[in-house]
XYZ file of C-alpha atoms in Angstrom:
300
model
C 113.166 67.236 155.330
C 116.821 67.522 155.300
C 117.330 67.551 151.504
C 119.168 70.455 149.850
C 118.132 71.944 147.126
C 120.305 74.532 144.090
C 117.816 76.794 142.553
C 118.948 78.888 139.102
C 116.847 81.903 139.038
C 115.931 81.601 142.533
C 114.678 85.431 142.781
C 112.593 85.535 139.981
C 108.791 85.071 140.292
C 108.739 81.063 140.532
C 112.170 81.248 142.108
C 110.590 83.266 145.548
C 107.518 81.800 146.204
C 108.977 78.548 145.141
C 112.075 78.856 148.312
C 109.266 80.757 150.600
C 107.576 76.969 150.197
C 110.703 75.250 150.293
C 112.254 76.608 153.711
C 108.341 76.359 155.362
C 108.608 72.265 154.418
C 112.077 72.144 156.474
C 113.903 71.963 152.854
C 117.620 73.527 153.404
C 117.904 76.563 150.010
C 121.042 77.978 147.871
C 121.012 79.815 144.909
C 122.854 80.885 142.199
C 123.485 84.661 140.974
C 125.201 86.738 138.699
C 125.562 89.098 141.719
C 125.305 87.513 145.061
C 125.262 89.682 147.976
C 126.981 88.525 151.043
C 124.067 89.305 153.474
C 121.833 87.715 151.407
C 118.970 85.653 153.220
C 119.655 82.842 151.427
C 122.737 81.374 150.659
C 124.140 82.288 147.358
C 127.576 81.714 145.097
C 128.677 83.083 141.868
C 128.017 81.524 138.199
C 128.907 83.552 135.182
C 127.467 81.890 131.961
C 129.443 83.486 129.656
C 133.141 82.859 131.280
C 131.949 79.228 131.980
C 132.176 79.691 135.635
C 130.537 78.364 138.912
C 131.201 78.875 142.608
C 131.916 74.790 143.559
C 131.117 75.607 147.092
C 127.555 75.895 145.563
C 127.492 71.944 144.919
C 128.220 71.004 148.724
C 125.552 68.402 149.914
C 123.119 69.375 147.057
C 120.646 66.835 146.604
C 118.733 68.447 143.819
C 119.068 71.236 140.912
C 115.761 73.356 140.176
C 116.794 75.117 137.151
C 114.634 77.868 136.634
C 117.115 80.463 135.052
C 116.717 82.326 131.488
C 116.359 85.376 129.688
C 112.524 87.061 130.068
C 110.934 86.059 126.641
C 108.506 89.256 126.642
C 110.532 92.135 128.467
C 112.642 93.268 125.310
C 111.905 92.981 121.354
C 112.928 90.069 119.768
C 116.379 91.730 117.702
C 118.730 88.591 116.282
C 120.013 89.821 119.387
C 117.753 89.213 122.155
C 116.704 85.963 120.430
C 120.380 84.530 120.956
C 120.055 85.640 124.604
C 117.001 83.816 124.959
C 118.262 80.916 123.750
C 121.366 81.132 125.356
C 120.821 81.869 128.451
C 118.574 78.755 128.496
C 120.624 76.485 126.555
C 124.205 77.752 128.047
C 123.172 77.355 132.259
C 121.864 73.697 131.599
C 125.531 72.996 129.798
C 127.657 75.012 132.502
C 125.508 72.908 135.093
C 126.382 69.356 133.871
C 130.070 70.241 133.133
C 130.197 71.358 136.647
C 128.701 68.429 137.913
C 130.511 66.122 135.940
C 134.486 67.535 136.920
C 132.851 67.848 141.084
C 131.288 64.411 140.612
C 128.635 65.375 142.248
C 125.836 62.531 142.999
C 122.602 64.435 142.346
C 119.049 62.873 143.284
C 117.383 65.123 140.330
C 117.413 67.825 137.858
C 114.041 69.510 137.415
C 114.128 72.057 134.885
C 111.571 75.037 134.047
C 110.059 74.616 130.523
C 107.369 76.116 128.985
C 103.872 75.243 127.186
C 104.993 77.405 124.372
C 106.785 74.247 123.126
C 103.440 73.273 121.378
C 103.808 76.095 119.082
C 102.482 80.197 119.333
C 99.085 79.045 118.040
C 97.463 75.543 118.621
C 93.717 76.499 118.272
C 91.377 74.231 119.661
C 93.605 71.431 120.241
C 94.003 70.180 123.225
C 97.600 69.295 124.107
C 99.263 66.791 125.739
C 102.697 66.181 126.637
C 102.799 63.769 123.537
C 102.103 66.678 121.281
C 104.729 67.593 118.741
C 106.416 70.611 119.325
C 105.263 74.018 117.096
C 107.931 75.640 114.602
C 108.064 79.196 115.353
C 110.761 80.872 117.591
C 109.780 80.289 121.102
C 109.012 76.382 120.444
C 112.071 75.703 118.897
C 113.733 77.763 121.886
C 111.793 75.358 124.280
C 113.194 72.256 122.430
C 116.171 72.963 122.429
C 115.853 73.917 126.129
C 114.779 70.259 127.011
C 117.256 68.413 124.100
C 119.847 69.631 126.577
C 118.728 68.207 129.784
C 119.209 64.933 127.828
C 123.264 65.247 129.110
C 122.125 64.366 133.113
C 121.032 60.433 132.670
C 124.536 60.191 131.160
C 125.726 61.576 134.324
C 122.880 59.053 135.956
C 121.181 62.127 137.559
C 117.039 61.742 136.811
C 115.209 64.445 135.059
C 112.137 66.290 135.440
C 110.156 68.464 133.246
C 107.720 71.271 134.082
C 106.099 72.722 131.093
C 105.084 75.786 132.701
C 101.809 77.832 130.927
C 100.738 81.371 132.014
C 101.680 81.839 135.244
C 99.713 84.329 137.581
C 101.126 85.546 140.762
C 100.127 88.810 142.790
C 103.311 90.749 142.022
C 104.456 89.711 138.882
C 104.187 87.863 135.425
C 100.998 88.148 133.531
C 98.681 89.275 135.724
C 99.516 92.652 136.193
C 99.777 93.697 133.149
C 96.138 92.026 131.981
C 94.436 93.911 135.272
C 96.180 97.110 135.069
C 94.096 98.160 131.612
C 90.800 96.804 133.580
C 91.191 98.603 136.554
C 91.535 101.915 134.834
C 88.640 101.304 132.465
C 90.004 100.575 129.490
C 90.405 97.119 129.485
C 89.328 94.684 126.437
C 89.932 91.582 124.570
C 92.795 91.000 122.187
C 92.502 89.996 118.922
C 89.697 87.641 118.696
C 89.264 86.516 121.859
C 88.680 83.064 121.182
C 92.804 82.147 121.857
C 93.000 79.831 124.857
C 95.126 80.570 127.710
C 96.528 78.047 129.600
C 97.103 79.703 133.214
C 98.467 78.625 136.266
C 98.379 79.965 140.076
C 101.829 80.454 141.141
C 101.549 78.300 144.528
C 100.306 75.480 142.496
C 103.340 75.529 139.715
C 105.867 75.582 143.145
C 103.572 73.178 144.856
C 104.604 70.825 141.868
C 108.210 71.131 141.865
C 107.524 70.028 145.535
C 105.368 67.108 144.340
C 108.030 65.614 141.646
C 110.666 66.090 144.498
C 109.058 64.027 147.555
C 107.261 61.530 144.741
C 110.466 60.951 142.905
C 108.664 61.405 139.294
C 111.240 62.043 136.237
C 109.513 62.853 133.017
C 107.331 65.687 131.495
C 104.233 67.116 132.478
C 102.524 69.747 131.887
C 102.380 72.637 134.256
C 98.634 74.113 133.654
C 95.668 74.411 135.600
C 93.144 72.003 134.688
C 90.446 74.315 133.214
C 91.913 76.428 130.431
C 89.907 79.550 129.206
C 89.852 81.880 126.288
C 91.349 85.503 126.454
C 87.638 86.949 126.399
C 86.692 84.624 129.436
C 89.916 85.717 131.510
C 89.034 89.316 130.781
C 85.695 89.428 131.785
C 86.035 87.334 134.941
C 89.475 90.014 136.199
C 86.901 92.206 135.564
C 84.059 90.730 137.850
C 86.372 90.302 140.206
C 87.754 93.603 139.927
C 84.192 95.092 140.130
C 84.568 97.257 136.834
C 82.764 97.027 133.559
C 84.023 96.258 130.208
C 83.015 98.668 127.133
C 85.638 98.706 124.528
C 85.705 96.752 121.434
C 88.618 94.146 121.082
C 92.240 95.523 120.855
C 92.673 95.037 116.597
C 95.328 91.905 115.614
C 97.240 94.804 113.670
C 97.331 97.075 116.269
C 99.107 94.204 118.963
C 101.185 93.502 115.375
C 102.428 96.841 115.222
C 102.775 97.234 119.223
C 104.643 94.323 119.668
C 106.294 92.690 116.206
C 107.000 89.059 116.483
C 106.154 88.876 119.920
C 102.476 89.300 119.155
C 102.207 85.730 117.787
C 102.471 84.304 121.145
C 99.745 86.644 122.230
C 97.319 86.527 119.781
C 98.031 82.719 119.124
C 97.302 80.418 122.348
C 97.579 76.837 123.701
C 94.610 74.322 125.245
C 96.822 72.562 127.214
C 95.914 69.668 129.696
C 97.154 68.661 133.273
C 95.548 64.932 133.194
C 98.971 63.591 133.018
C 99.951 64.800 136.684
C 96.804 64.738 138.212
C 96.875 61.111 137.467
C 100.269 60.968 139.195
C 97.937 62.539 142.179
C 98.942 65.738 142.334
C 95.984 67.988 143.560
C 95.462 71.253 142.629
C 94.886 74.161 144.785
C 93.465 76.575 142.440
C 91.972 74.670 139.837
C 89.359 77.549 138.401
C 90.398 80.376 137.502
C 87.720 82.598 139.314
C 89.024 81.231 142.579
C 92.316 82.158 141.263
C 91.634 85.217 140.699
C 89.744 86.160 144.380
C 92.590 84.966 146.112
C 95.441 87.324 144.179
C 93.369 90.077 143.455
């Protein structure tokens, strides 16, 4: 492969694994930073959201833009605050991107932007979603719509888009994961809330492995970013915990208490998404890790 390819985010948890798989294919990598460092191991420019700028030495002989930058939804509490930073920071890069395009004229192959299954809505029950699902009302689905309404500027700048709508993604060093094991490994792990609330999960290799995928295939449209075999949050706990080789004792962690612990955040815990895959699949996409058990043995 000789294409190269811009990543946004590129040293975040999708962002590493995702170049690791990039470079080993014979793809050529540059990123974008807040901070680059000049000995960096990857190539990397300058963008500053806020004062509208962009290195334009970070457009030469791109031939694709994986945009996976944004604000972390569940580090911080949600103040009016760090809900306009979500948003922004989303919303904002994607603008910046296109403008930048546009005045460099650059003749991009693709955009493929990060999304996320929490477009659906915190809490879809037992419905299984597809990417023809409406999108939910509360915070984070209105942040993902808005997310994707403004990727709708590239076909005007005849540059093809691509959608990952990414679900719980679990990687050895980061994301999810860590924090649902830590709790188990120390004995004290449990169920939240009900337990019944289905996660939709993802291995990490699998969610790069698609980016890949869309890339080489040429697909622009949605699709769901999910492992084929969703589970509930009482199924996920036990199995870390098989795996893990330690029992499981305590009752479920009270709604109330996750309420208090967490404030408006908790909805997207204790609410959860049964989200399919077919669409992809069908595009032949194959997954690596499609139970969660094998998942599991090979991070843990």
């Amino acid at each position: 492969m000789d294409k190269k390819i811009l990543i946004t985010g590129g040293t975040g948890l999708i962002g590493t694994r995702l170049t690791e798989i990039l470079l080993q294919k014979g793809y050529k990598v540059v990123f974008l930073s807040r901070n680059p460092k000049p000995n960096a191991h990857i190539p990397t420019f300058k963008w500053d959201i806020e004062k509208d700028y962009i290195d334009d030495k970070a457009f030469e002989g791109i031939d694709f833009i994986i945009h996976l930058a944004g604000e972390n939804v569940g580090e911080k509490s949600w103040s009016e605050s760090q809900k306009k930073a979500i948003l922004d920071s989303r919303v904002n890069s994607i603008l910046l991107l296109a403008k930048k395009i546009q005045e460099l004229d650059i003749k991009l192959k693709g955009f493929l932007s990060a999304s996320a299954i929490g477009y659906y809505g915190a809490d879809t029950g037992d419905l299984l979603c597809d990417e023809n699902t409406p999108n939910g009302k509360d915070f984070l689905a209105q942040v993902t719509q808005e997310w994707e309404d403004n990727t709708n500027v590239f076909p005007t700048l005849n540059i093809p888009v691509s959608l990952l709508r990414i679900g719980i993604v679990l990687a050895k060093n980061g994301g999810a994961l860590p924090k649902l094991t830590q709790p188990i490994r120390w004995g004290v792990g449990a169920s939240l809330g009900s337990g019944k609330q289905f996660l939709s999960w993802i291995h990490i290799d699998d969610v790069c492995n698609m980016f890949v995928f869309l890339i080489e295939k040429q697909l622009f449209d949605t699709y769901n970013a999910v492992a084929p075999t969703p589970v509930n949050n009482t199924e996920m706990t036990k199995l870390i915990a098989k795996v893990l080789h330690k029992p499981l004792f305590l009752p479920n962690i009270p709604s109330f208490v996750l309420n208090m612990m967490l404030g408006e955040f908790s909805k997207s815990i204790l609410g959860g998404n049964k989200v399919s895959s077919k669409k992809i699949t069908t595009e032949g996409f194959s997954f690596a890790y499609p139970y969660l058990e094998t998942a599991l043995r090979n991070l843990l």
